Structures are given as C-alpha cells and as structure tokens.
XYZ file of C-alpha atoms in Angstrom:
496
model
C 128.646 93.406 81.013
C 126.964 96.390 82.949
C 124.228 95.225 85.259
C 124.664 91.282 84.611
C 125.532 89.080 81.779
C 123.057 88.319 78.671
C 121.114 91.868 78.719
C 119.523 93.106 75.588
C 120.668 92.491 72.300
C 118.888 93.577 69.239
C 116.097 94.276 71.398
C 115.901 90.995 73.174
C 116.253 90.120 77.124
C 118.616 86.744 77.249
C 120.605 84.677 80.325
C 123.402 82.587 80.490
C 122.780 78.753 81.362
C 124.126 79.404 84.811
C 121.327 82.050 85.462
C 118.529 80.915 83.538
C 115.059 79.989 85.416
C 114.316 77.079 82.972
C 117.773 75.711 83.083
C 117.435 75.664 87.402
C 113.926 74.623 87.050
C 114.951 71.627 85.179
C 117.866 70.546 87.489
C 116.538 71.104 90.610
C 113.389 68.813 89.351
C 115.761 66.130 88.406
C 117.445 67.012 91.952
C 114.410 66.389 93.989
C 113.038 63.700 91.992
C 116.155 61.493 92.766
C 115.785 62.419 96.388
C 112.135 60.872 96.115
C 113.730 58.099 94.432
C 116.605 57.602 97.389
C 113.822 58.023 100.282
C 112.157 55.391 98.705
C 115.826 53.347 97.898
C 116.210 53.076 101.388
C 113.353 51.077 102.614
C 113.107 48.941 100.004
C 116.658 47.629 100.153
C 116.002 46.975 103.436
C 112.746 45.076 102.409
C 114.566 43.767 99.980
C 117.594 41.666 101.836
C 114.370 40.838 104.202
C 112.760 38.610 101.788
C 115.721 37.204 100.564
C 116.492 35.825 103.966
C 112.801 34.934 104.914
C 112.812 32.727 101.450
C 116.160 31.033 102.385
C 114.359 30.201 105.431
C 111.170 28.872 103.665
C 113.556 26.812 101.685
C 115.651 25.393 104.824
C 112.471 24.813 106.743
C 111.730 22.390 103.544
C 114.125 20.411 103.788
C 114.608 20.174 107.332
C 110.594 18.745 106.942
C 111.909 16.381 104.311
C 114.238 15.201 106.704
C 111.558 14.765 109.927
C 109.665 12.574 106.923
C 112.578 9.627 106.890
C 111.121 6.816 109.805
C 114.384 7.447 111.880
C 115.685 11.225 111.068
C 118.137 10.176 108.692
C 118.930 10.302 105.552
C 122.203 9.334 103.399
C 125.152 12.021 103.344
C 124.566 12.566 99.481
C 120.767 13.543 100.547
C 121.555 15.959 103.004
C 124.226 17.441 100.967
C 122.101 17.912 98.409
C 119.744 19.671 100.388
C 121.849 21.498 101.984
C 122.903 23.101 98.513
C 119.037 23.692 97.458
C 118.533 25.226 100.435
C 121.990 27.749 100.048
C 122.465 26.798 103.824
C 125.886 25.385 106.012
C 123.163 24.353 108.358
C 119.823 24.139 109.391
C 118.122 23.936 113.411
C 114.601 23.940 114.327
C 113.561 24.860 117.930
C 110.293 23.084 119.037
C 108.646 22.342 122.335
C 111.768 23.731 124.205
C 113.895 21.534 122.384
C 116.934 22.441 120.254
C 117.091 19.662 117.214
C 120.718 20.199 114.482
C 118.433 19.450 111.283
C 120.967 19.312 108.853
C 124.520 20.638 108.670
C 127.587 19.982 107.120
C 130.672 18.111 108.109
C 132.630 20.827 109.312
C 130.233 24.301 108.970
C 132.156 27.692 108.730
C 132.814 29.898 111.557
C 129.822 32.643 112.248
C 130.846 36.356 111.745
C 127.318 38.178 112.302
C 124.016 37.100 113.874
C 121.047 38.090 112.404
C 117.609 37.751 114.248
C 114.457 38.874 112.291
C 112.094 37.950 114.958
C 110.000 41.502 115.560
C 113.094 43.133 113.777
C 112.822 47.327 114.080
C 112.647 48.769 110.496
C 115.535 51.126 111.450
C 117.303 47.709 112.623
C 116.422 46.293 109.129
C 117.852 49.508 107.366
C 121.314 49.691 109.325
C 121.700 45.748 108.796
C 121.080 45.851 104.983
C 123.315 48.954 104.768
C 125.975 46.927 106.808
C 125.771 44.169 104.033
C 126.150 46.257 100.797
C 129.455 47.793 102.429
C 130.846 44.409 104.010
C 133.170 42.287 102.435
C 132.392 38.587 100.439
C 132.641 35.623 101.778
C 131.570 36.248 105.481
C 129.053 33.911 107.033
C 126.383 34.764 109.048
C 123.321 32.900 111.382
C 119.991 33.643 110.515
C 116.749 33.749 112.568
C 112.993 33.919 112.508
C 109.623 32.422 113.176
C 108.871 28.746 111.265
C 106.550 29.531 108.534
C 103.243 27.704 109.690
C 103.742 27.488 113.535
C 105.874 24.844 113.006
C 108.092 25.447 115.718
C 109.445 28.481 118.178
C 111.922 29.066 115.940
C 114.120 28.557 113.232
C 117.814 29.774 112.415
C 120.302 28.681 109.170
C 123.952 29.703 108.633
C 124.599 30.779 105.736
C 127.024 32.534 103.361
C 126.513 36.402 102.599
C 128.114 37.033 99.587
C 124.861 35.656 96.926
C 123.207 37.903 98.715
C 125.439 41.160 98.856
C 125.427 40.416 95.381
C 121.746 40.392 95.116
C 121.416 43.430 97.104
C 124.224 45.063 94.090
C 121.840 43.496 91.822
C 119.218 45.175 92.691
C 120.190 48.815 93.723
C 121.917 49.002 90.209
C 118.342 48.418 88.652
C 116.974 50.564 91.340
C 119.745 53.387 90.302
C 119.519 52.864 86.447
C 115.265 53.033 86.891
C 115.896 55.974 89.122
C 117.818 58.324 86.412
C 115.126 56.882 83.868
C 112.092 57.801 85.566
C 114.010 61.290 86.860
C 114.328 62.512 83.388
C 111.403 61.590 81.712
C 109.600 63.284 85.098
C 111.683 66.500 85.178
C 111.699 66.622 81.270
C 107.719 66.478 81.863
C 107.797 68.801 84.933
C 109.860 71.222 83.030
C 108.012 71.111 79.557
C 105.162 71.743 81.600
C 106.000 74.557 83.870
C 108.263 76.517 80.964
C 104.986 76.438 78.964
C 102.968 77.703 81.851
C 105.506 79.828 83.838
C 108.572 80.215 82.501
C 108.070 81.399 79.027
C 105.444 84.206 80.414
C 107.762 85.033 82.925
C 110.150 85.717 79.936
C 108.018 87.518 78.054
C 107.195 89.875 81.095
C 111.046 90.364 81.995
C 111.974 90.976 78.347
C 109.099 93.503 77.927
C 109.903 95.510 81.096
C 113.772 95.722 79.465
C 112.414 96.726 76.352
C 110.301 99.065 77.879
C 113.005 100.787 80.550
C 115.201 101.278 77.315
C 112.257 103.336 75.691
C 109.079 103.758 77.580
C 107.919 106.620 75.289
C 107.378 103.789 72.654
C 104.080 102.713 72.756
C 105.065 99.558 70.848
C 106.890 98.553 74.015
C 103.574 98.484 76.420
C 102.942 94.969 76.824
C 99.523 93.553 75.705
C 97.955 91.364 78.353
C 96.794 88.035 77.753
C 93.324 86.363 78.250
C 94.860 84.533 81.384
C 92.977 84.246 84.914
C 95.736 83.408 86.718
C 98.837 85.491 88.725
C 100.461 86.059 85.413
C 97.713 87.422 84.016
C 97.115 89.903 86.727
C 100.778 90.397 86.562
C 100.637 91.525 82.870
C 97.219 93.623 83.702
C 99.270 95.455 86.247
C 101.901 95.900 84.406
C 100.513 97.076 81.463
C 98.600 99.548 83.699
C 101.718 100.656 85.355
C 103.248 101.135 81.991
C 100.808 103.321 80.250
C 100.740 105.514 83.237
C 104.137 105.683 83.122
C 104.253 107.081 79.964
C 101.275 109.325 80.485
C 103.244 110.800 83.587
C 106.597 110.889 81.205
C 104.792 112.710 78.617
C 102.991 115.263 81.143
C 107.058 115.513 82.510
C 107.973 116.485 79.065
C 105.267 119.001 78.618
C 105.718 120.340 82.006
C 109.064 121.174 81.382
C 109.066 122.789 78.492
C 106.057 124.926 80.165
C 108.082 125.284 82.923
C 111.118 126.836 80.511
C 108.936 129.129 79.120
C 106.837 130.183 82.003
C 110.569 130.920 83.893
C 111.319 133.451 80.744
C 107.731 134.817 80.748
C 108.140 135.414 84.430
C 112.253 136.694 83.784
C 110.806 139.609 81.416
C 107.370 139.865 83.470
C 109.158 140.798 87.053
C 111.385 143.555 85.332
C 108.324 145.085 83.971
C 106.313 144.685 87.052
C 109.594 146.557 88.640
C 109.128 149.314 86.705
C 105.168 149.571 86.947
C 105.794 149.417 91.007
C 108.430 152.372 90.440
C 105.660 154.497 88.627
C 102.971 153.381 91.278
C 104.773 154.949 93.535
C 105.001 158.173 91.835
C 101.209 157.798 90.924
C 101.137 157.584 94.818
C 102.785 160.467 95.576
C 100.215 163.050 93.443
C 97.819 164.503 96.003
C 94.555 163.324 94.217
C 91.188 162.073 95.813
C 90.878 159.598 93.013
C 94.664 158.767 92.874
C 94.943 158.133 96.602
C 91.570 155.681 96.516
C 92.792 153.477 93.516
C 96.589 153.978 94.264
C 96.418 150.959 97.105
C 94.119 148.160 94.984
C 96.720 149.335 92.251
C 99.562 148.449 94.575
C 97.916 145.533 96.020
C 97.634 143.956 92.198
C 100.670 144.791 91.539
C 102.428 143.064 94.596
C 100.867 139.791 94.354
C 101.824 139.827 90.212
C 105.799 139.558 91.380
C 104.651 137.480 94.502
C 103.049 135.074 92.064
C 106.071 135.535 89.570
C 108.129 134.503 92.477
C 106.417 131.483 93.738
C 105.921 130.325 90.020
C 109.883 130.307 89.790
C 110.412 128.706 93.268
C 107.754 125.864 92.549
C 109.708 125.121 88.837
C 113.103 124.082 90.309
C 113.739 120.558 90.290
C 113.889 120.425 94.497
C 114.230 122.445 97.754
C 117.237 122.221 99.728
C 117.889 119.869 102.433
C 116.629 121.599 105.601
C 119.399 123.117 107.379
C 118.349 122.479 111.091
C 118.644 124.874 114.431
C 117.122 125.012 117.431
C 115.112 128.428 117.483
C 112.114 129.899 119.254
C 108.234 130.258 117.315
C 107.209 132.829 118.954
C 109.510 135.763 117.380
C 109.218 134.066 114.057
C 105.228 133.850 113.737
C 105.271 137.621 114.727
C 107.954 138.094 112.253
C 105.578 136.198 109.351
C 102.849 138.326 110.698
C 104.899 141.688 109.032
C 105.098 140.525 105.648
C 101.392 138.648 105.388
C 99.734 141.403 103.697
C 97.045 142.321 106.437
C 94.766 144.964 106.107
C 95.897 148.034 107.347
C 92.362 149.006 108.304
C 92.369 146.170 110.956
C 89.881 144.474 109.816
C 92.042 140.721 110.055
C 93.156 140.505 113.453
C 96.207 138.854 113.952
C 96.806 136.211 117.080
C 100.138 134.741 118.501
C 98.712 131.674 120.595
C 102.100 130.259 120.577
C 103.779 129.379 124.002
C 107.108 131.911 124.644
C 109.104 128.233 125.463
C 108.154 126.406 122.178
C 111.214 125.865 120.084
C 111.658 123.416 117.094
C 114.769 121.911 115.599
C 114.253 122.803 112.359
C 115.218 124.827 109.050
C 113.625 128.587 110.323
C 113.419 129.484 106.691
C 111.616 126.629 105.647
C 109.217 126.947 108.675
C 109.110 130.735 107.897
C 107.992 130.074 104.215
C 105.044 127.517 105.362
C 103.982 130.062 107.791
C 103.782 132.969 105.616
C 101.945 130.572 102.672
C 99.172 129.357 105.144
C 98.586 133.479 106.478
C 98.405 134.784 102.963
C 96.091 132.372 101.955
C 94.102 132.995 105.129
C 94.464 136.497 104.629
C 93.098 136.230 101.063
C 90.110 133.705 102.160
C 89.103 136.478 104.698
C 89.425 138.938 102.320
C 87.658 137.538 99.428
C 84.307 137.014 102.197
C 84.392 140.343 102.523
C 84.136 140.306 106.499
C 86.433 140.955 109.184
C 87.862 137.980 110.623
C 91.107 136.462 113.054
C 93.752 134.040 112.071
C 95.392 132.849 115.006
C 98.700 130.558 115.103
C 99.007 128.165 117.818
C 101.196 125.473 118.783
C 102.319 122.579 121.432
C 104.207 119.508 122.161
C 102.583 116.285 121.514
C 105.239 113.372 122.574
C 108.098 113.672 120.201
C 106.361 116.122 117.678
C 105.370 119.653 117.777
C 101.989 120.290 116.375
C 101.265 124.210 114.612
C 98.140 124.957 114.195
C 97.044 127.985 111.431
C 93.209 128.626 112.264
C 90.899 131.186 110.046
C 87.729 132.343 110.656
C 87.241 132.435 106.899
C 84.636 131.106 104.427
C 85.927 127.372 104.654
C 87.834 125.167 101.966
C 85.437 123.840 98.922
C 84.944 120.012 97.709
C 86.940 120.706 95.025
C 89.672 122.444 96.401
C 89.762 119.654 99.307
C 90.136 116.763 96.622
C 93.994 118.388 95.238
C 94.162 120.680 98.498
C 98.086 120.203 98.001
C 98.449 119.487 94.668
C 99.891 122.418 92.217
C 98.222 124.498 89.683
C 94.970 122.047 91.230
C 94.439 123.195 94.816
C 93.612 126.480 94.850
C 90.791 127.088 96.813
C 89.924 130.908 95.267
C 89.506 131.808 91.926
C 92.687 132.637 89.656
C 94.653 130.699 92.425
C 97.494 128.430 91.319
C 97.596 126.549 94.630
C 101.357 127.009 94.688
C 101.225 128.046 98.198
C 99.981 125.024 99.863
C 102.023 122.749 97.463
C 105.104 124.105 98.439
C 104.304 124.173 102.213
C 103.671 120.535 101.384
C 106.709 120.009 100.006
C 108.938 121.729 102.580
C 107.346 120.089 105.698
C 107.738 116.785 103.852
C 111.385 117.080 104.029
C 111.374 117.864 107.754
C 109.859 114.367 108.151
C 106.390 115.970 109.053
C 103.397 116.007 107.592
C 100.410 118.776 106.990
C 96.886 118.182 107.409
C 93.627 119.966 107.270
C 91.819 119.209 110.883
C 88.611 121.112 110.362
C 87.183 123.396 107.175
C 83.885 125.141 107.066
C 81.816 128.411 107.325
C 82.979 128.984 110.919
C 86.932 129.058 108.976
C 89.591 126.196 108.521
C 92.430 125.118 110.361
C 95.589 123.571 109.143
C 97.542 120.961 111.258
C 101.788 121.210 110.936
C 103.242 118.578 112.322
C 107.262 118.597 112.752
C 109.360 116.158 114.606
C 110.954 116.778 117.350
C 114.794 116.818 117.682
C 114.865 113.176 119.261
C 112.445 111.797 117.409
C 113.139 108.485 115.459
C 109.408 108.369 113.381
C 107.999 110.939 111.028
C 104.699 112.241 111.276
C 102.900 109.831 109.326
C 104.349 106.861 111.229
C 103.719 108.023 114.442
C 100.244 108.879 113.382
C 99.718 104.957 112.140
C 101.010 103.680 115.038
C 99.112 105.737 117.649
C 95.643 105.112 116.014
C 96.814 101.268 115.516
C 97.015 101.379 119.661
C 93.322 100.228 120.886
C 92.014 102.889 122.618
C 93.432 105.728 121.017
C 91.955 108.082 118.977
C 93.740 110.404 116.523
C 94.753 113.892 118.363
C-alpha cells in the first residue's frame, strides 16, 4: 500500500504484526528477560557443580574418618568397598601434618583425565570448568581437591567419575531453562499488559487520531479530546489538540482568504481599467488653465496614483509566491538613485533625498527584488514624512559587515507606533498610517527572506526610524538570522 502497510480503513489506523509497537514490546520483554535469566544461568551452574563436588568431599572425608576410627587403619575389603560406593569415590587421600596418607581406594582405580583444585578457586575459573563439564563427554574421571571440612587436615582430594555429575549439571539447567521460559512469559505477559494499558494503547489512540485528522482536518469531530492525564501523554494530547484546532482555524482563515483573495483580484481587474481612464481625464483636467484646476489637479493625481499603486501591490501580495531570486553581481549605488525617481517625493523639496551608499558596494543578489524592497521602505518613508506634515531626509546607507551587507533606510519621520511594531511585517496588520494595508513591508519581508537575509527595525521614534536589510554575501554559507545567533552567542559580543 501507499505510505506503509495497514493504513486507514473505515476510518481506523492499523499495523501488521511485524510493525506493531505492542507486538515488539512484548518480544523484546521476553528477549531481555531471558537474558536476565542467562546472566544469572551462568553463575549458578557454576555454583552449582561447586557444591556438588564440595558434598562428595564432605562425604569422602566421612568415611576416610570412619576408617582413622578402626585401632589399626583397617578395615575388611567389603567395608571399604562399601564406602567407597557411599562416598561415589575411586579413592580417597587426606594430607595432614606434611604427610600424604591413601585413605581408601580401590583395587585398581581408573586413570585421571582432569584435575580439579577448588582451593581459592577464581569464579571465572569455576565458570570455564563447569562449562567444560556440560560439553565433555561421560565416563571421564577426574581428581578433586579442597580444604578438609573442620581443619582436619591441609588438604583433601578424591577421584572420582564425572558423568553423575554432568548429568546433574543437565539436570539442573533443564529446570533452570524450563523455569526460565515460565517466569519470562508470565513477566513479559505482565510487562506488556501493563505498558499497552499505559503506553501503548494511548499511543494508538494519538497515531490513529492524527490519521484521521490529516484525512480531514476541517472535521471538528476529528480534534482529539485530551484526557485527564498528568503525564507525557497527556501533554502530548494537550499539544496536540492545540496544534489541531489551530490548524483548522489557520485552514479555515486559508479558505476565506482565498476566496477574498479571488474576488479582491477581480475587484482590482475592473478597478485599474477604471482608474486608467480617470488618470486619462486627469490629465486633460490638467491641461485647462484654471487657478482652481491647477491647485486640486496634483492631490487629484496624487490619489489617483497610489489607487493603481495599491491595486498593484494588492495583486502582487495575492499570488501564491515570489520567484526564486535570480542572482547578479551589481552596484547599489546607481540602483538607490534609480529607486529615488519613482518614490513619489515632493516636488517642492521638502523630503530631501540622501545616497550614503559607498560607490564600491555591490551585492550578489536579484536587483529587482532589492529594487522592490527599496522602493517599499522610501514610499513608506515618504508617506510617514508626509503625513507629519514637516520637511524631513531619508537617507540610504550601506556597508560590509563580515560575510553580509547591511542597508540601512533611515527617516526623520514621526516614528513607528506600538501597534504597528507588534505585526510591523505582517499583511493587511502592519500598517503603521491610517488606511494602510501594510503590504509594503510584508512583501519586503518576504523578498529578503528568500535572499537568505533578514529585515529588522534598529531604532523607531520621534527623531524617525530606521530599517536594517541584511543580505548575504556571495560566499556566505549562514543566513542572516544564523549569523546573528551565533555572533551574540560569542561572549563578548554585542549585536551590531
């Protein structure tokens, strides 16, 4: 199937058994649980084979003591056979006072094919010997020795035969094994019962929801209702939950955009050829030598000009995005003086209008795009001069600061207000004059966003604002916003 197996059916989020969290859950408990269960195998088979020798000991000690109780050492052949069959043992010496005394033995004992010596025996020693029984053959012998129980001598050693042991050992890591996969399940059945309940089946209900959702987040039946739960989950479903309904609130205000945005694009289709023909009679209207006609003719061509200019930004803003920057290397200097034609300044003077830029400051950039931001930022300083009703300067500047060139737009206008400032470059929010869409600054946003760069306000007030355009250079590897966080993240240094 299309993006995995097991996706929704009928509404419904499922898995196969191969991918399922509960099915891995419970076999990678039973997994780890039987690697408790063969850490703790190991040792005690070791421990295990060690008793069983230390008790064959006990018992040939015994009877090697029933022997030292005859008056002469000796007892009759059918005696010491006998005890040499309670005791499991071929034979039997004691070492005492630097003496080496042949307790009991048979007739003829077997050949020896290992030594064994317990005496301060390493537990890894213990491990690799017990290991080296369960995988040896039957019927070997071996000699066994270790420390008299009681102080009853420097030491004692037995021959015996292997196999009742090997067997023992096979005894006993069956039981081990069969108690293992006993206490495994009922563990990992617990373990799992547990964590599905707690875990898993939330978990479930989150990843079905957010399917559910994704297939049709305008439902509102498909927002998932958060539980009473404290815990990660529970934040997780807060979160999401959140995250959903704001979803749909931004899907919905999508939807209503658009359709605004269709019908705004015909309203402003119809409204530019009429404004077309109203600019064709204003500049008849112009033409008639009249006192009255020649002092409304420019506020009537002034209104007029900024209808289609606003038409025309309204229609850029509404497509769905700008076009990759096409970059070139090209000097500022001619360009800001070029922006500085089609501003709109007054042609009384009263805006004065200053190139601060170096003559050897290029960029690498789209000159268009850069040509756009430029003339947004002057007409809105033109218009924030203009609507203080007092002569003022706007004066562009720039420089190199590392790999980034920095643009500054400075006004001596009436400053930016709160409000403004709070969606400065958000649209139809950011205007900072009254009947402003804040187009202008939204789509200067936008295009120095795809340059990598970033736009700022450095200072706003009644002394004017300044707006900060920062571009990278044509080497640079970091856009404006991460060099930014990693200068001020260096101790010592202060944002430029």
């Amino acid at each position: 199937m299309a993006e995995g197996e097991g996706r929704a059916r009928g509404g419904r989020w499922r898995l196969g058994l191969a991918q399922s969290l509960s099915r891995r859950l419970l076999v990678l408990t039973i997994l780890f649980v039987m690697l408790s269960e063969v850490l703790i195998f190991v040792p005690s088979i070791a421990n295990f084979r060690k008793t069983w020798l230390e008790q064959n000991l006990g018992a040939a000690q015994i009877a090697a003591l029933a022997l030292e109780a005859t008056p002469d050492n000796m007892v009759s052949p059918a005696l010491q056979q006998e005890l040499l069959e309670n005791a499991q043992v071929f034979a039997v010496s004691l070492h005492r006072d630097n003496e080496h005394r042949l307790m009991l033995s048979e007739k003829m004992p077997p050949s020896i094919d290992a030594t064994y010596d317990l005496r301060d025996a390493m537990p890894t020693t213990l491990i690799m010997d017990a290991f080296h029984t369960l995988f040896s053959r039957d019927g070997r012998v071996i000699e066994v020795k270790d420390f008299p129980r009681f102080g009853a001598g420097d030491f004692i050693e037995i021959v015996i035969s292997e196999t009742p042991l090997r067997h023992a050992m096979l005894n006993y890591g069956a039981n081990i094994f069969w108690l293992s996969i006993v206490i495994s399940v009922m563990t990992a059945s617990l373990v799992y019962l547990v964590l599905h309940l707690v875990f898993v089946r939330p978990m479930r209900r989150i990843t079905e929801n957010m399917v559910a959702f994704r297939q049709n987040p305008e439902d509102v039946r498909r927002v998932i209702a958060p539980s009473d739960r404290e815990d990660e989950i529970g934040v997780a479903e807060r979160e999401l939950g959140a995250m959903q309904r704001e979803i749909r609130a931004t899907l919905n205000q999508q939807a209503r955009l658009a359709s605004l945005g269709a019908a705004v694009s015909k309203i402003n289709h119809d409204l530019r050829n009429i404004l077309a023909n109203a600019q064709l009679i204003s500049d008849r209207i112009g033409a008639v030598n009249d006192p009255t006609v020649q002092h409304l003719a420019p506020r009537l061509f002034a209104s007029i000009d900024r209808a289609i200019d606003l038409c025309t930004k309204t229609l850029r803003f509404g497509r769905a995005d700008e076009e990759p920057p096409r970059r070139s290397r090209f000097a500022l200097v001619p360009l800001v003086d070029e922006v500085r034609e089609l501003v709109g300044l007054p042609v009384d003077g009263r805006i004065q209008w200053v190139n601060a830029v170096p003559d050897d400051l290029s960029l690498v950039a789209d000159r268009d795009h850069v040509f756009r931001i430029l003339l947004n930022l002057g007409r809105n300083a033109v218009q924030a001069i203009e609507g203080a009703n007092r002569p003022g300067e706007i004066r562009i500047a720039g420089h190199l600061a590392g790999d980034h060139v920095h643009i500054d737009v400075a006004d001596t206008g009436p400053g930016l207000p709160d409000k403004a400032r709070a969606h400065l470059f958000v649209p139809f929010a950011g205007s900072a004059r009254s009947g402003g869409t804040g187009l202008g600054l939204a789509i200067a946003d936008e295009l120095v966003r795809g340059h990598g760069g970033a736009i700022d306000v450095l200072t706003t007030g009644e002394k004017g604002t300044t707006f900060r355009i920062c571009i990278p250079a044509e080497d640079s590897v970091l856009d404006c916003r991460e060099a930014e966080r990693r200068n001020t993240s260096k101790p010592g240094v202060a944002a430029q």
